PDB file of C-alpha atoms in Angstrom:
ATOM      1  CA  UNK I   1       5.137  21.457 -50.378  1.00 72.00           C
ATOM      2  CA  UNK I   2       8.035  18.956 -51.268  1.00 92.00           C
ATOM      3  CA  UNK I   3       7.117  14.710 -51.576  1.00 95.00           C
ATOM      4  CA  UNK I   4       7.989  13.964 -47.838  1.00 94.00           C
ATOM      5  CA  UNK I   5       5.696  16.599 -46.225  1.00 95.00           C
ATOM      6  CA  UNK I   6       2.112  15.549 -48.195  1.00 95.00           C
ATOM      7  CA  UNK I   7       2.445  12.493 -47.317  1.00 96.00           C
ATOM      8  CA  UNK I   8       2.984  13.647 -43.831  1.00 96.00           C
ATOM      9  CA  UNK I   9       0.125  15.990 -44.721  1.00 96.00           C
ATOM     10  CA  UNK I  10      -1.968  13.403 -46.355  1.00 96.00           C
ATOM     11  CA  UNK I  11      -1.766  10.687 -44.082  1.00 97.00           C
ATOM     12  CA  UNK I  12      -1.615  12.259 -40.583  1.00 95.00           C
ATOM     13  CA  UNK I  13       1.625  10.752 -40.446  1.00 96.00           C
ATOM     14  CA  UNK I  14       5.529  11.417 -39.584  1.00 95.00           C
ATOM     15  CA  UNK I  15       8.629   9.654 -39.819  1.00 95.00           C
ATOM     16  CA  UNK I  16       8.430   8.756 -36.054  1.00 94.00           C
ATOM     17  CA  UNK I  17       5.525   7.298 -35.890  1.00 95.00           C
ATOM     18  CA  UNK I  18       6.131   3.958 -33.733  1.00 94.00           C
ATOM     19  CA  UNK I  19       4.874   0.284 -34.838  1.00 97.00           C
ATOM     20  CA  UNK I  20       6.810  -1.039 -31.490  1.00 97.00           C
ATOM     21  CA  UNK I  21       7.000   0.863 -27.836  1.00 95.00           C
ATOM     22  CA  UNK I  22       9.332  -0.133 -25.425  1.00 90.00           C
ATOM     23  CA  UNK I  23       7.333  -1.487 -22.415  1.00 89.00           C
ATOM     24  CA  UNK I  24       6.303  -4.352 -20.550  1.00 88.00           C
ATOM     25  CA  UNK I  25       4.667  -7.523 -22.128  1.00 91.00           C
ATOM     26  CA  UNK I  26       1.121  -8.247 -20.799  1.00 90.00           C
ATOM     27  CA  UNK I  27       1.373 -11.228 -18.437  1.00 85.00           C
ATOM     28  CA  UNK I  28      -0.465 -14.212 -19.835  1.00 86.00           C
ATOM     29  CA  UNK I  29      -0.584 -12.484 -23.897  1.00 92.00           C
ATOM     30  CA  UNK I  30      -0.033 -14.706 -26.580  1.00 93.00           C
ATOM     31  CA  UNK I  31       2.801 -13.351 -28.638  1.00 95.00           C
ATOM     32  CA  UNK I  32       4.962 -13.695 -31.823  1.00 96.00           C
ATOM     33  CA  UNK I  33       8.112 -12.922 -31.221  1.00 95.00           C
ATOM     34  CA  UNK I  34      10.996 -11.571 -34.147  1.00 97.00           C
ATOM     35  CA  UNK I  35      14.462  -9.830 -33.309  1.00 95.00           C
ATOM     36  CA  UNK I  36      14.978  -6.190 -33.873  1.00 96.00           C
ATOM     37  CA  UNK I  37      18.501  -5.211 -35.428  1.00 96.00           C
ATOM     38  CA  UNK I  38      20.792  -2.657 -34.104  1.00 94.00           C
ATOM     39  CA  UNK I  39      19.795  -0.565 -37.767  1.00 96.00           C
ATOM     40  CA  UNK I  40      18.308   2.358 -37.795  1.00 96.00           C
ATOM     41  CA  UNK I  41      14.466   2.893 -37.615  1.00 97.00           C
ATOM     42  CA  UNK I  42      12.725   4.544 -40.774  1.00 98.00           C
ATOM     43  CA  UNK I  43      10.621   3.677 -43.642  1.00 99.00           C
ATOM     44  CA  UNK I  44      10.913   2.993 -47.238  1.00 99.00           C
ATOM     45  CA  UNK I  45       7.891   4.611 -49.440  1.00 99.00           C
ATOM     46  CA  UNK I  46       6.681   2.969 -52.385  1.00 98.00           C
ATOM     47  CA  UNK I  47       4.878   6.442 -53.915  1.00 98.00           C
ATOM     48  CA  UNK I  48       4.388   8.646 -56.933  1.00 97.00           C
ATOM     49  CA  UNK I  49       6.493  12.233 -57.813  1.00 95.00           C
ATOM     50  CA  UNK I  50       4.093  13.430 -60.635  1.00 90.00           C
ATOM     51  CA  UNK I  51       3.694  10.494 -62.847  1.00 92.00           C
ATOM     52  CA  UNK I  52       7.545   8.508 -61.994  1.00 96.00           C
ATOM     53  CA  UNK I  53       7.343   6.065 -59.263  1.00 97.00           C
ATOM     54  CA  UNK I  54       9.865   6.441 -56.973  1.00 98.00           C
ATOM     55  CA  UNK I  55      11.469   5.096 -53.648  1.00 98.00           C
ATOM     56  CA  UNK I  56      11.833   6.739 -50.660  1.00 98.00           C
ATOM     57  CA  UNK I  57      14.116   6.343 -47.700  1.00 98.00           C
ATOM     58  CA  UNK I  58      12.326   8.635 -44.563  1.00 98.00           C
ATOM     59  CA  UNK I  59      14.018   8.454 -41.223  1.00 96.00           C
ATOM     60  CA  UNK I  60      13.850  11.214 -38.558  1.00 92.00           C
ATOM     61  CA  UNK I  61      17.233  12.783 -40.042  1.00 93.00           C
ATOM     62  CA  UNK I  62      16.924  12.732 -42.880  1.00 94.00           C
ATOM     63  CA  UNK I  63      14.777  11.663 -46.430  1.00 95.00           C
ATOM     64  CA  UNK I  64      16.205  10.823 -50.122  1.00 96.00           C
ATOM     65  CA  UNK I  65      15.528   8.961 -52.806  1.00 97.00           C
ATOM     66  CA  UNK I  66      16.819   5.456 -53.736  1.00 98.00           C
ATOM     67  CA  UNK I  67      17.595   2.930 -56.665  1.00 98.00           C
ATOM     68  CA  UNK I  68      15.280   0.149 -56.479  1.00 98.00           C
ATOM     69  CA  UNK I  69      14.092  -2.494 -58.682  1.00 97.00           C
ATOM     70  CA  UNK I  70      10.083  -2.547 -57.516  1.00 97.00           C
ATOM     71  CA  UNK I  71       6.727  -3.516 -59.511  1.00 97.00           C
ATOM     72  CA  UNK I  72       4.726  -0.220 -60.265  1.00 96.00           C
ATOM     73  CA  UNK I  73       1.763  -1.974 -58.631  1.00 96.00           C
ATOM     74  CA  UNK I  74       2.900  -1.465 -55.038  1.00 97.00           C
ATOM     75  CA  UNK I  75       3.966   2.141 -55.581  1.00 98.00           C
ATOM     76  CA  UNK I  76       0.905   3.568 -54.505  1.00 97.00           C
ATOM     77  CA  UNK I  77       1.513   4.675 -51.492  1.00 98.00           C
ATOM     78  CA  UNK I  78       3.186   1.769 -49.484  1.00 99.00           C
ATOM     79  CA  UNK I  79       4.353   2.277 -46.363  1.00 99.00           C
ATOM     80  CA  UNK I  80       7.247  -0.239 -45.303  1.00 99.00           C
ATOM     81  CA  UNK I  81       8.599  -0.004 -41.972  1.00 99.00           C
ATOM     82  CA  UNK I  82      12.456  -0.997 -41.565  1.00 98.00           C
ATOM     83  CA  UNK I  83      15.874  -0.605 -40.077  1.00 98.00           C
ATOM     84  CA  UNK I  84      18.604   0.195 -42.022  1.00 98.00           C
ATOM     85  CA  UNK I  85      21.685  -1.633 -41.563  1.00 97.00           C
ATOM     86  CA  UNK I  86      23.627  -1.036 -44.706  1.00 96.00           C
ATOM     87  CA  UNK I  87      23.718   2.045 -47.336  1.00 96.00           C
ATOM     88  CA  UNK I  88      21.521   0.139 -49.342  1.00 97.00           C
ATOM     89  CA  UNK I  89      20.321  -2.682 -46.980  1.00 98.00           C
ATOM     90  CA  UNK I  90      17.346  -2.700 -45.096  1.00 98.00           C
ATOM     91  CA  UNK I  91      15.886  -4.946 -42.569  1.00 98.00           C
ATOM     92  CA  UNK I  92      11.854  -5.306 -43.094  1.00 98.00           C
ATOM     93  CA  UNK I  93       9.972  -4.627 -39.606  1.00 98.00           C
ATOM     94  CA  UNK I  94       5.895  -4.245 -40.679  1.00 98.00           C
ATOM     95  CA  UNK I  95       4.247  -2.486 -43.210  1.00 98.00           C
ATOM     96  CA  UNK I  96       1.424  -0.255 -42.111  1.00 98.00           C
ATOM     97  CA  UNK I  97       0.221   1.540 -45.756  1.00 98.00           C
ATOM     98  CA  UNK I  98      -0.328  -0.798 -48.812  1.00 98.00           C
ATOM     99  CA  UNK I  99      -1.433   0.666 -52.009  1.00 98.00           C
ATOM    100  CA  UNK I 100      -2.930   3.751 -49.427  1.00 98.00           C
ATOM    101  CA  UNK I 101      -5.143   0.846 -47.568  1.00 98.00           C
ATOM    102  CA  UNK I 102      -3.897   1.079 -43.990  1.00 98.00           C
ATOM    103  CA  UNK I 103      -3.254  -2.921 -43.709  1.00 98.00           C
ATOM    104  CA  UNK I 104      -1.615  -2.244 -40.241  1.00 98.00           C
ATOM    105  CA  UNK I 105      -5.421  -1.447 -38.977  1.00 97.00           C
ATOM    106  CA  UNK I 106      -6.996  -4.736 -40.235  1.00 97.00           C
ATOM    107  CA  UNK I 107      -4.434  -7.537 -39.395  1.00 98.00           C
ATOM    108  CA  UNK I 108      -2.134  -9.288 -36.958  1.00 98.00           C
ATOM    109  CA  UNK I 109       1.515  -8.943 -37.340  1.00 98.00           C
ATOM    110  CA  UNK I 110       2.204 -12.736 -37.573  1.00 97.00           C
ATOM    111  CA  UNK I 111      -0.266 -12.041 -40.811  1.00 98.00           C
ATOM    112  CA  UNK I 112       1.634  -9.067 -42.116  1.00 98.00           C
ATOM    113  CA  UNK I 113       4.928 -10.972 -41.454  1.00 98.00           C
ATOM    114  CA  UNK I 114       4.232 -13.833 -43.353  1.00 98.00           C
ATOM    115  CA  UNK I 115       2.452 -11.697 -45.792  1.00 98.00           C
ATOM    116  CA  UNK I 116       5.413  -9.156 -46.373  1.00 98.00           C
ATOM    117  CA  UNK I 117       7.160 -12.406 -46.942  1.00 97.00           C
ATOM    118  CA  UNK I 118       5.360 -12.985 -50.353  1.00 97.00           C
ATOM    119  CA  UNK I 119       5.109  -9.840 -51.480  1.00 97.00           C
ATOM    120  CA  UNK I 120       8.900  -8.915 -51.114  1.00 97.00           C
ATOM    121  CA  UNK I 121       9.745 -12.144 -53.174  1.00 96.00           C
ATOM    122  CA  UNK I 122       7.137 -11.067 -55.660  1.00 96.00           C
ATOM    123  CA  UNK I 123       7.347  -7.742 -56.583  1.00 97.00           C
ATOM    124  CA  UNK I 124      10.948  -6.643 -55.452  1.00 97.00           C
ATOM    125  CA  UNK I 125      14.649  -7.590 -56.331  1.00 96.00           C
ATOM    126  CA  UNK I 126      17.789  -6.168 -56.479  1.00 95.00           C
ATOM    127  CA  UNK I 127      21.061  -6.070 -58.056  1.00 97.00           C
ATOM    128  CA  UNK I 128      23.696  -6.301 -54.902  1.00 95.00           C
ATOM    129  CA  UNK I 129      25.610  -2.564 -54.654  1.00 94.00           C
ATOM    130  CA  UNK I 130      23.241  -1.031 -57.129  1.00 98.00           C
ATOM    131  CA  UNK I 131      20.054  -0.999 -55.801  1.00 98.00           C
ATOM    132  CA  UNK I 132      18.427  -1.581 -52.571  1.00 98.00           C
ATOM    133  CA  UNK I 133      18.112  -5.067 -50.870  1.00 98.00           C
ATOM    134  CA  UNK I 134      14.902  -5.464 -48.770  1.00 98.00           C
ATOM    135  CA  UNK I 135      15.430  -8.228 -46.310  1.00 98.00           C
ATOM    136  CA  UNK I 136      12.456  -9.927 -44.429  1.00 98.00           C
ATOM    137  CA  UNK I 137      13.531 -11.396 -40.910  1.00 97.00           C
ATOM    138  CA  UNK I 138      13.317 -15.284 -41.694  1.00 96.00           C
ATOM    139  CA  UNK I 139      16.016 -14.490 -44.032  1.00 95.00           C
ATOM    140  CA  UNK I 140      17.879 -12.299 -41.381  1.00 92.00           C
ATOM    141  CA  UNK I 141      21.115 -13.967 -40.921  1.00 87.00           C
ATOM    142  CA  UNK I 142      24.155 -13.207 -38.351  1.00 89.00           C
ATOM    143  CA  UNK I 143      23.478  -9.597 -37.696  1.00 91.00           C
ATOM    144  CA  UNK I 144      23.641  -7.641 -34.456  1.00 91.00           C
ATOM    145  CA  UNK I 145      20.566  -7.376 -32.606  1.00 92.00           C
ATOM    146  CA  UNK I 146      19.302  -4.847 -30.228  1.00 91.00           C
ATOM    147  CA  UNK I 147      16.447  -7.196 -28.870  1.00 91.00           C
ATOM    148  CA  UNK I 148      13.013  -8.510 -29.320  1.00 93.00           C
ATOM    149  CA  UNK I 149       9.514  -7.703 -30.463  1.00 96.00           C
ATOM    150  CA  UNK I 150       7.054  -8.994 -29.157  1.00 96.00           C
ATOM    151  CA  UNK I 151       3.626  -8.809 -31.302  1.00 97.00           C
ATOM    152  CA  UNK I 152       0.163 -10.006 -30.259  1.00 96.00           C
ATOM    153  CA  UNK I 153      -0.795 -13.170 -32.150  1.00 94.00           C
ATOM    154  CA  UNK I 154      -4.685 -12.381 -31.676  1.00 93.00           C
ATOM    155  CA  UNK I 155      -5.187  -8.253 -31.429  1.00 94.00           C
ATOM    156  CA  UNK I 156      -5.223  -6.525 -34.845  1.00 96.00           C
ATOM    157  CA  UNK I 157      -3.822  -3.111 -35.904  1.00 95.00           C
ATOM    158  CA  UNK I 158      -2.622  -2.962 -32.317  1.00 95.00           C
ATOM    159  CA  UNK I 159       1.847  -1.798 -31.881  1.00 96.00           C
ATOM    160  CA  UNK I 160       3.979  -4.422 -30.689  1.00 97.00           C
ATOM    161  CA  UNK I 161       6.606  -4.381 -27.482  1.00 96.00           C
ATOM    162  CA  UNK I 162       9.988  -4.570 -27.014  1.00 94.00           C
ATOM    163  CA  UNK I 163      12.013  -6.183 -25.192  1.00 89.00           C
ATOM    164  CA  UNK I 164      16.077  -5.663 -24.849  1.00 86.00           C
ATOM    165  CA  UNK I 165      18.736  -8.260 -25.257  1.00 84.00           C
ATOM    166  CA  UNK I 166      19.852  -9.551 -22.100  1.00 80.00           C
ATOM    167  CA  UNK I 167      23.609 -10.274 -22.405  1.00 79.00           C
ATOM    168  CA  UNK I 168      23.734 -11.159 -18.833  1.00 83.00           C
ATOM    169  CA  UNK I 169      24.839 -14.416 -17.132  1.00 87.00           C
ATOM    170  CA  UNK I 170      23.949 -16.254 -14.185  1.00 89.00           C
ATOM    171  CA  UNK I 171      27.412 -17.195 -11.947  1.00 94.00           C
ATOM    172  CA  UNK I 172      28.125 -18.247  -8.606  1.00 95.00           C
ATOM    173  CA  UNK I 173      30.026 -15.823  -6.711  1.00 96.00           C
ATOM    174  CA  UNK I 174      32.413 -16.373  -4.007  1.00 97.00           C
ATOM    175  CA  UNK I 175      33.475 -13.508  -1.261  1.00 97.00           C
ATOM    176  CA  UNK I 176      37.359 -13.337  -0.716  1.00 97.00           C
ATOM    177  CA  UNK I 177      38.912 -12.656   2.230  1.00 96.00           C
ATOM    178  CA  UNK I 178      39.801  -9.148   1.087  1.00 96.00           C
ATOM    179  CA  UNK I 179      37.188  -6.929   1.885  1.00 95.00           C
ATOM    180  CA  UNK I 180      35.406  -6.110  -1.450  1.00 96.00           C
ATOM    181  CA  UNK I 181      36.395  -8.388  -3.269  1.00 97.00           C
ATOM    182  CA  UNK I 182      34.258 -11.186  -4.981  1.00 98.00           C
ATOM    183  CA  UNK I 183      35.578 -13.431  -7.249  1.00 97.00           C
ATOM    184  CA  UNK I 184      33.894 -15.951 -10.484  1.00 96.00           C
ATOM    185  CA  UNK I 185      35.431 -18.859 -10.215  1.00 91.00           C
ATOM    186  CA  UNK I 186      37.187 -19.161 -13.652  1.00 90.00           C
ATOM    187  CA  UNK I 187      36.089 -15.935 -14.615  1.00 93.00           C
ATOM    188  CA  UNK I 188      37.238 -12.635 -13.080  1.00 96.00           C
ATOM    189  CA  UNK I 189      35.745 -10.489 -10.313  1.00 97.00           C
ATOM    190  CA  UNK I 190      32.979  -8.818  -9.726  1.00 97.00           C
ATOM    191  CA  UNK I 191      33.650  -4.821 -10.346  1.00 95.00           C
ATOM    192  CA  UNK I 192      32.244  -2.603  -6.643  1.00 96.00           C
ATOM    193  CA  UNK I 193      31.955   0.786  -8.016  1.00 93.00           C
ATOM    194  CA  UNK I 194      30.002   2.361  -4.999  1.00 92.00           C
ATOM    195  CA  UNK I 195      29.008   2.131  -1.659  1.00 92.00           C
ATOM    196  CA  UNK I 196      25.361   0.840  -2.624  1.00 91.00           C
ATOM    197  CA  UNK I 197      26.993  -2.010  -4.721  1.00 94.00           C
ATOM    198  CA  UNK I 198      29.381  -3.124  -1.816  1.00 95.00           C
ATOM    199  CA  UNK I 199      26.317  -3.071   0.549  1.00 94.00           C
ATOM    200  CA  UNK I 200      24.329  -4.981  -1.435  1.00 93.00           C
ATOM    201  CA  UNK I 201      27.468  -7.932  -2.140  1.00 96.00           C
ATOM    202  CA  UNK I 202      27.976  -8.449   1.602  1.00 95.00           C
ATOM    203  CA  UNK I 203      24.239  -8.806   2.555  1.00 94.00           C
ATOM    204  CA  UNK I 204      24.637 -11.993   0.373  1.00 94.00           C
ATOM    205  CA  UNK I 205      27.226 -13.894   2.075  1.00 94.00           C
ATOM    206  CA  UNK I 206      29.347 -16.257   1.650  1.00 96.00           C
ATOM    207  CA  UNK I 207      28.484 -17.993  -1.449  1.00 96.00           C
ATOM    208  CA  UNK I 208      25.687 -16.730  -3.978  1.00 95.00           C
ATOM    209  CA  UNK I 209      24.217 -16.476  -7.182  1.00 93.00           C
ATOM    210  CA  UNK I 210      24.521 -13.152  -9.235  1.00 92.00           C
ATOM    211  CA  UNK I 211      23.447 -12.085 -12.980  1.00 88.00           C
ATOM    212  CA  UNK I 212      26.871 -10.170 -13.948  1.00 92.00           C
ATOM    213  CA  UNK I 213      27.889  -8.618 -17.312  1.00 89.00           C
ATOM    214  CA  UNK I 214      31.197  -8.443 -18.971  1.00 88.00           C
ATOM    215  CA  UNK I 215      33.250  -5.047 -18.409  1.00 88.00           C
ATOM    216  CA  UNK I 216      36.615  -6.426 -19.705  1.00 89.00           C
ATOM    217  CA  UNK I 217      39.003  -8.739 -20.197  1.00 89.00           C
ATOM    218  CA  UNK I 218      39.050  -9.379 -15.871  1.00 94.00           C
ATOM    219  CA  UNK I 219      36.525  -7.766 -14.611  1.00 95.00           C
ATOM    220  CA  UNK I 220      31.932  -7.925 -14.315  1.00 94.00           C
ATOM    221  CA  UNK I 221      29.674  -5.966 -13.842  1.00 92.00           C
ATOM    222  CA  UNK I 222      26.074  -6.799 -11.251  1.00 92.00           C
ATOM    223  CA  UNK I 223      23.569  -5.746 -13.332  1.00 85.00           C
ATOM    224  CA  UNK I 224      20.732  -6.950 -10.539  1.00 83.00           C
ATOM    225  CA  UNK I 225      17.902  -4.375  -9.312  1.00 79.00           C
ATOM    226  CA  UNK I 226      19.946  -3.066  -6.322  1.00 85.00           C
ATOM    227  CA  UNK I 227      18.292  -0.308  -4.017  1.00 82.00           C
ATOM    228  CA  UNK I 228      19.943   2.980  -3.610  1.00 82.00           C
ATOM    229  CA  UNK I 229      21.345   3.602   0.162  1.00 74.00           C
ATOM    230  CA  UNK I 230      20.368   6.610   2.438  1.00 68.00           C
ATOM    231  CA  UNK I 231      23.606   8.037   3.851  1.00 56.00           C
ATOM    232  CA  UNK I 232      23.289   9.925   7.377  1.00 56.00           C
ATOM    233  CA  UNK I 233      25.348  12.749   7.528  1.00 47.00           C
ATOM    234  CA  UNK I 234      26.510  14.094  11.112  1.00 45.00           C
ATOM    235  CA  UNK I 235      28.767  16.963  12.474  1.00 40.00           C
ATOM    236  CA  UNK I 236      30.236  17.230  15.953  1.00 40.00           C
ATOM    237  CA  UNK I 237      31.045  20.458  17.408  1.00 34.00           C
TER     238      UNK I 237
END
């Protein structure tokens, strides 16, 4: 049984276990909110092979070793959950196995956040393009985001939610003369792709107010809930 698969074995755990799920925020919860990167999702072990300490990168694809500069004292058995946005850069999310104490189960995130914090300043470095570079969020930066997490600032040892970006824009749209055609003052047009779309646009009127996204250079997309239309087919004989 190779390194990867007993601690899979050990812990009741795989490399897609989830810390986040992508669903609704309870109306009325108290949350802390931090961005989520456009890396990808997987963990970095702090663990033992025999009697060496090593670090491990474990994603869904794939699982390999990695330089690191670390204190022994964390390596056993830390479970750090991140998103990996470089060959040797990675974006701290949570941790959820410290030392083989499951600190996920007995603590908020905002805790663990500011926590992580500390303990990444204390017991890791790194030498820039020869070992890894663990980076906690409130040192994040200008880097692309996919959206938001949204963690409980009260429930313990419970996942968090997320929430995607919204790149969309309120405008005020104007209807041309031209059937079909809708026009941002300043901006482009509106794209009608289908016959739902172009239903929806003309029940609006005149004037209105529509949350559009960019398709190009000239031309937006409605990115508004819009129903789906029943079309009655009939024959003649």
């Amino acid at each position: 049984m190779n390194l990867v698969s007993q601690l899979q074995h050990h812990y009741e755990w795989t490399p897609n276990y989830r810390l986040v799920y992508k669903k609704p925020v309870p109306q009325g919860l108290k949350t802390f909110q931090v961005p989520q990167t456009t890396g990808i999702p997987g963990w970095i072990v702090f663990t033992y092979e025999g009697k060496v300490p090593v670090c491990l990168w474990i994603s869904a694809t794939e699982h390999k070793r990695l330089p690191c500069i670390v204190d022994e004292r964390i390596c056993g058995d830390t479970f750090i959950k991140v998103e990996k946005i470089g060959t040797l850069d990675f974006v701290v999310s949570d941790i959820w196995m410290y030392n083989s104490n499951c600190v996920f189960a007995c603590s908020t995130f905002k805790q663990r956040y500011e926590w992580l914090s500390k303990l990444l300043s204390r017991f890791t470095t790194y030498i820039e393009g020869i070992t890894i570079d663990l980076i906690h969020k409130s040192d994040l930066g200008d880097v692309p985001i996919r959206g938001y997490e949204e963690h409980s600032e009260e429930t313990i040892g419970k996942p968090g939610y997320f929430v995607e970006k919204d790149d969309s824009q309120k405008f005020t749209i104007t209807r041309l003369a031209t059937p079909d055609c809708y026009e941002i003052i300043g901006k482009g047009y509106l794209r009608v792709p289908d016959i739902k779309t172009s239903i929806y646009l003309r029940s609006k009127g005149e004037s209105f107010e529509c949350r559009c996204i960019k398709h190009d250079d000239e031309f937006w997309d409605v990115v508004e809930n819009i129903p789906e239309v029943e079309v009655n087919a009939s024959t003649s004989c």
